[in-house]
Amino acid sequence: MQPKKTIESLSELPTMPSTIGTMVWNQTGDWRYLTPVVKNKQAPCSQNCPLGISIPGYLNAVKNGNLETGLALLLAHNPLPGLTGRLCYHPCQAKCVRRKIDRAIPVQKIERFLADLGTEVKIEKSEKTDKRVVVIGSGPLGLSCAFYLGCRGCQVVVLDPCNQAGGALANISPEKIEPQVLANEINRLIRLADIKLETGAVIDFDTSGELVSKANFIILDPTGLSEDFSAPTSAVAFNPFNDETITGNIIAIKLSQNLKPFKAPMIAHYIAAGRLMAQKAFDCLVPRSGQQSIAQPNPDLPRQAVDMEDIRIERFLASGFTAEAEAKREGTWNQERVLQEAERCLSCGTCNLCLQCVSFCPDASIQLDEYKTTVMVDLDHCKGCGICAYECPRGVITMEEISP
């Protein structure tokens, strides 16, 4: 901190008022009653997504041209984006705030484009452990569960009695899901999570093989097995959406009535069930010791919902394409169009470094951090005037009373 500039004689006085030093020494932060808090929050679209995907987060990466980064962020919440991008009933778009200006962001189409484009994407994974899990059935629930357990270091084998992987997905008409798309999605999931998949497997619990007998957990996937599949008597019915504790090591996943029988448009709900199952199984296998969970509530997903009153809709301009014009462009999806659509996202509750707060702060007390990834408040000099929070168009900055 620079010392305070002092005048020791009349001759040192300036001939007119002027600044002869910085005001760093004057820590006006002591005047503050309310403190600006910079914190990403959950957007309405993410709140309405069964998987809780941080949609503004990955769209911000897409805006910047980082398509692989965007896909990696998407895969952190959804390992089968090429399928949800074709089948999901996309409730996220129903809550898109952009609809109040012109039309919703076509999130599903962007998701599908990223999934089809990014086949060589890389994700972060934990080191391998000695925990073994066998998932029987390769439907969307079982694949999702296997993916997240594999990413956390478990040794996972997926056994499917059928000769084709995909479970209930394999029965969907090619007009909705092309066989090659299904194969590509499953192959990427297996490669990224470093898991094994065996089709045409013989499942006999009376004479269980080495894989099954040595597994810490055996998980039966209802979206990957036929209705006449006979679960062993020792299997414990378990609904991952309920607040229950796993009691056995053979788990027959039980779904709520609205998810039975399999409904393709509800695919995000099955993937979410797999994520939750993976979290609860992992928590049993590796008791928490500072390790993060891997499913909802996701540690990377802001849990606090953005206040709609904090979204300054009047500050955003309508895009050039009306709903009618958009309908005429329906079949033309390329990288240029995806970037244009991502650019339209308001980034509700998520800082995209628009720097409105930096521009309007009268005391220069809010600046980019050294890595240029977020903004930081200089609490030594911030007076708590609230201008930054008022000028933030996305509801990221809020004024809060914080005890010292």
mmCIF file with all atom_site columns, N, CA and C in Angstrom, residues 43 45 55-60 63 96 98 103-107 110 316 339-348 350 352 394:
data_model
loop_
_atom_site.group_PDB
_atom_site.id
_atom_site.type_symbol
_atom_site.label_atom_id
_atom_site.label_alt_id
_atom_site.label_comp_id
_atom_site.label_asym_id
_atom_site.label_entity_id
_atom_site.label_seq_id
_atom_site.pdbx_PDB_ins_code
_atom_site.Cartn_x
_atom_site.Cartn_y
_atom_site.Cartn_z
_atom_site.occupancy
_atom_site.B_iso_or_equiv
_atom_site.pdbx_formal_charge
_atom_site.auth_seq_id
_atom_site.auth_comp_id
_atom_site.auth_asym_id
_atom_site.auth_atom_id
_atom_site.pdbx_PDB_model_num
ATOM 1  N N  . ALA A 1 43  ? -29.762 -20.694 -14.200 1.00 0.00 ? 43  ALA A N  1
ATOM 2  C CA . ALA A 1 43  ? -30.680 -20.032 -15.133 1.00 0.00 ? 43  ALA A CA 1
ATOM 3  C C  . ALA A 1 43  ? -32.019 -20.764 -15.166 1.00 0.00 ? 43  ALA A C  1
ATOM 4  N N  . CYS A 1 45  ? -33.629 -21.937 -17.665 1.00 0.00 ? 45  CYS A N  1
ATOM 5  C CA . CYS A 1 45  ? -33.559 -23.099 -18.552 1.00 0.00 ? 45  CYS A CA 1
ATOM 6  C C  . CYS A 1 45  ? -32.933 -24.285 -17.839 1.00 0.00 ? 45  CYS A C  1
ATOM 7  N N  . ILE A 1 55  ? -26.689 -24.662 -19.078 1.00 0.00 ? 55  ILE A N  1
ATOM 8  C CA . ILE A 1 55  ? -26.810 -24.297 -20.491 1.00 0.00 ? 55  ILE A CA 1
ATOM 9  C C  . ILE A 1 55  ? -26.058 -23.010 -20.822 1.00 0.00 ? 55  ILE A C  1
ATOM 10 N N  . PRO A 1 56  ? -26.207 -21.918 -20.045 1.00 0.00 ? 56  PRO A N  1
ATOM 11 C CA . PRO A 1 56  ? -25.417 -20.722 -20.361 1.00 0.00 ? 56  PRO A CA 1
ATOM 12 C C  . PRO A 1 56  ? -23.916 -20.985 -20.294 1.00 0.00 ? 56  PRO A C  1
ATOM 13 N N  . GLY A 1 57  ? -23.503 -21.906 -19.425 1.00 0.00 ? 57  GLY A N  1
ATOM 14 C CA . GLY A 1 57  ? -22.079 -22.197 -19.291 1.00 0.00 ? 57  GLY A CA 1
ATOM 15 C C  . GLY A 1 57  ? -21.483 -22.747 -20.573 1.00 0.00 ? 57  GLY A C  1
ATOM 16 N N  . TYR A 1 58  ? -22.121 -23.766 -21.139 1.00 0.00 ? 58  TYR A N  1
ATOM 17 C CA . TYR A 1 58  ? -21.519 -24.332 -22.353 1.00 0.00 ? 58  TYR A CA 1
ATOM 18 C C  . TYR A 1 58  ? -21.801 -23.474 -23.579 1.00 0.00 ? 58  TYR A C  1
ATOM 19 N N  . LEU A 1 59  ? -22.904 -22.703 -23.569 1.00 0.00 ? 59  LEU A N  1
ATOM 20 C CA . LEU A 1 59  ? -23.146 -21.803 -24.693 1.00 0.00 ? 59  LEU A CA 1
ATOM 21 C C  . LEU A 1 59  ? -22.139 -20.653 -24.717 1.00 0.00 ? 59  LEU A C  1
ATOM 22 N N  . ASN A 1 60  ? -21.672 -20.221 -23.553 1.00 0.00 ? 60  ASN A N  1
ATOM 23 C CA . ASN A 1 60  ? -20.632 -19.192 -23.523 1.00 0.00 ? 60  ASN A CA 1
ATOM 24 C C  . ASN A 1 60  ? -19.353 -19.693 -24.177 1.00 0.00 ? 60  ASN A C  1
ATOM 25 N N  . LYS A 1 63  ? -19.967 -19.607 -27.874 1.00 0.00 ? 63  LYS A N  1
ATOM 26 C CA . LYS A 1 63  ? -19.885 -18.232 -28.375 1.00 0.00 ? 63  LYS A CA 1
ATOM 27 C C  . LYS A 1 63  ? -18.448 -17.841 -28.695 1.00 0.00 ? 63  LYS A C  1
ATOM 28 N N  . CYS A 1 96  ? -36.970 -20.488 -21.500 1.00 0.00 ? 96  CYS A N  1
ATOM 29 C CA . CYS A 1 96  ? -35.935 -19.574 -22.003 1.00 0.00 ? 96  CYS A CA 1
ATOM 30 C C  . CYS A 1 96  ? -36.429 -18.136 -21.913 1.00 0.00 ? 96  CYS A C  1
ATOM 31 N N  . ARG A 1 98  ? -35.291 -15.614 -23.296 1.00 0.00 ? 98  ARG A N  1
ATOM 32 C CA . ARG A 1 98  ? -35.211 -14.956 -24.600 1.00 0.00 ? 98  ARG A CA 1
ATOM 33 C C  . ARG A 1 98  ? -36.578 -14.896 -25.293 1.00 0.00 ? 98  ARG A C  1
ATOM 34 N N  . ARG A 1 103 ? -37.644 -15.125 -29.544 1.00 0.00 ? 103 ARG A N  1
ATOM 35 C CA . ARG A 1 103 ? -37.912 -16.556 -29.533 1.00 0.00 ? 103 ARG A CA 1
ATOM 36 C C  . ARG A 1 103 ? -36.840 -17.260 -28.707 1.00 0.00 ? 103 ARG A C  1
ATOM 37 N N  . ALA A 1 104 ? -37.159 -18.470 -28.296 1.00 0.00 ? 104 ALA A N  1
ATOM 38 C CA . ALA A 1 104 ? -36.251 -19.233 -27.434 1.00 0.00 ? 104 ALA A CA 1
ATOM 39 C C  . ALA A 1 104 ? -34.984 -19.646 -28.189 1.00 0.00 ? 104 ALA A C  1
ATOM 40 N N  . ILE A 1 105 ? -33.916 -19.845 -27.435 1.00 0.00 ? 105 ILE A N  1
ATOM 41 C CA . ILE A 1 105 ? -32.694 -20.404 -28.006 1.00 0.00 ? 105 ILE A CA 1
ATOM 42 C C  . ILE A 1 105 ? -32.971 -21.873 -28.357 1.00 0.00 ? 105 ILE A C  1
ATOM 43 N N  . PRO A 1 106 ? -32.659 -22.336 -29.571 1.00 0.00 ? 106 PRO A N  1
ATOM 44 C CA . PRO A 1 106 ? -32.892 -23.746 -29.932 1.00 0.00 ? 106 PRO A CA 1
ATOM 45 C C  . PRO A 1 106 ? -31.840 -24.658 -29.298 1.00 0.00 ? 106 PRO A C  1
ATOM 46 N N  . VAL A 1 107 ? -31.936 -24.808 -27.991 1.00 0.00 ? 107 VAL A N  1
ATOM 47 C CA . VAL A 1 107 ? -30.929 -25.545 -27.226 1.00 0.00 ? 107 VAL A CA 1
ATOM 48 C C  . VAL A 1 107 ? -30.771 -26.974 -27.746 1.00 0.00 ? 107 VAL A C  1
ATOM 49 N N  . ILE A 1 110 ? -28.674 -27.132 -30.932 1.00 0.00 ? 110 ILE A N  1
ATOM 50 C CA . ILE A 1 110 ? -27.262 -26.856 -30.652 1.00 0.00 ? 110 ILE A CA 1
ATOM 51 C C  . ILE A 1 110 ? -26.614 -28.075 -30.006 1.00 0.00 ? 110 ILE A C  1
ATOM 52 N N  . PHE A 1 316 ? -31.467 -5.875  -23.713 1.00 0.00 ? 316 PHE A N  1
ATOM 53 C CA . PHE A 1 316 ? -31.079 -6.768  -24.805 1.00 0.00 ? 316 PHE A CA 1
ATOM 54 C C  . PHE A 1 316 ? -31.916 -6.481  -26.037 1.00 0.00 ? 316 PHE A C  1
ATOM 55 N N  . LEU A 1 339 ? -23.154 -20.730 -33.881 1.00 0.00 ? 339 LEU A N  1
ATOM 56 C CA . LEU A 1 339 ? -22.524 -19.588 -33.210 1.00 0.00 ? 339 LEU A CA 1
ATOM 57 C C  . LEU A 1 339 ? -23.493 -18.415 -33.115 1.00 0.00 ? 339 LEU A C  1
ATOM 58 N N  . GLN A 1 340 ? -24.275 -18.187 -34.170 1.00 0.00 ? 340 GLN A N  1
ATOM 59 C CA . GLN A 1 340 ? -25.258 -17.108 -34.136 1.00 0.00 ? 340 GLN A CA 1
ATOM 60 C C  . GLN A 1 340 ? -26.312 -17.346 -33.058 1.00 0.00 ? 340 GLN A C  1
ATOM 61 N N  . GLU A 1 341 ? -26.775 -18.573 -32.949 1.00 0.00 ? 341 GLU A N  1
ATOM 62 C CA . GLU A 1 341 ? -27.800 -18.880 -31.951 1.00 0.00 ? 341 GLU A CA 1
ATOM 63 C C  . GLU A 1 341 ? -27.232 -18.806 -30.538 1.00 0.00 ? 341 GLU A C  1
ATOM 64 N N  . ALA A 1 342 ? -26.003 -19.286 -30.357 1.00 0.00 ? 342 ALA A N  1
ATOM 65 C CA . ALA A 1 342 ? -25.376 -19.212 -29.033 1.00 0.00 ? 342 ALA A CA 1
ATOM 66 C C  . ALA A 1 342 ? -25.176 -17.759 -28.613 1.00 0.00 ? 342 ALA A C  1
ATOM 67 N N  . GLU A 1 343 ? -24.882 -16.905 -29.591 1.00 0.00 ? 343 GLU A N  1
ATOM 68 C CA . GLU A 1 343 ? -24.678 -15.486 -29.304 1.00 0.00 ? 343 GLU A CA 1
ATOM 69 C C  . GLU A 1 343 ? -25.953 -14.834 -28.782 1.00 0.00 ? 343 GLU A C  1
ATOM 70 N N  . ARG A 1 344 ? -27.109 -15.379 -29.144 1.00 0.00 ? 344 ARG A N  1
ATOM 71 C CA . ARG A 1 344 ? -28.379 -14.819 -28.703 1.00 0.00 ? 344 ARG A CA 1
ATOM 72 C C  . ARG A 1 344 ? -28.681 -15.132 -27.238 1.00 0.00 ? 344 ARG A C  1
ATOM 73 N N  . CYS A 1 345 ? -27.997 -16.103 -26.660 1.00 0.00 ? 345 CYS A N  1
ATOM 74 C CA . CYS A 1 345 ? -28.263 -16.488 -25.274 1.00 0.00 ? 345 CYS A CA 1
ATOM 75 C C  . CYS A 1 345 ? -27.993 -15.309 -24.347 1.00 0.00 ? 345 CYS A C  1
ATOM 76 N N  . LEU A 1 346 ? -28.925 -15.024 -23.450 1.00 0.00 ? 346 LEU A N  1
ATOM 77 C CA . LEU A 1 346 ? -28.775 -13.914 -22.505 1.00 0.00 ? 346 LEU A CA 1
ATOM 78 C C  . LEU A 1 346 ? -27.806 -14.241 -21.378 1.00 0.00 ? 346 LEU A C  1
ATOM 79 N N  . SER A 1 347 ? -27.431 -15.492 -21.255 1.00 0.00 ? 347 SER A N  1
ATOM 80 C CA . SER A 1 347 ? -26.520 -15.937 -20.190 1.00 0.00 ? 347 SER A CA 1
ATOM 81 C C  . SER A 1 347 ? -27.089 -15.602 -18.811 1.00 0.00 ? 347 SER A C  1
ATOM 82 N N  . CYS A 1 348 ? -28.353 -15.913 -18.619 1.00 0.00 ? 348 CYS A N  1
ATOM 83 C CA . CYS A 1 348 ? -29.038 -15.592 -17.360 1.00 0.00 ? 348 CYS A CA 1
ATOM 84 C C  . CYS A 1 348 ? -28.308 -16.215 -16.167 1.00 0.00 ? 348 CYS A C  1
ATOM 85 N N  . THR A 1 350 ? -25.322 -16.171 -15.318 1.00 0.00 ? 350 THR A N  1
ATOM 86 C CA . THR A 1 350 ? -23.942 -16.607 -15.553 1.00 0.00 ? 350 THR A CA 1
ATOM 87 C C  . THR A 1 350 ? -23.128 -15.461 -16.130 1.00 0.00 ? 350 THR A C  1
ATOM 88 N N  . ASN A 1 352 ? -20.646 -13.585 -18.260 1.00 0.00 ? 352 ASN A N  1
ATOM 89 C CA . ASN A 1 352 ? -19.969 -13.819 -19.536 1.00 0.00 ? 352 ASN A CA 1
ATOM 90 C C  . ASN A 1 352 ? -18.969 -12.710 -19.835 1.00 0.00 ? 352 ASN A C  1
ATOM 91 N N  . ARG A 1 394 ? -27.458 -9.579  -15.952 1.00 0.00 ? 394 ARG A N  1
ATOM 92 C CA . ARG A 1 394 ? -27.715 -11.018 -15.888 1.00 0.00 ? 394 ARG A CA 1
ATOM 93 C C  . ARG A 1 394 ? -27.997 -11.551 -14.489 1.00 0.00 ? 394 ARG A C  1
#
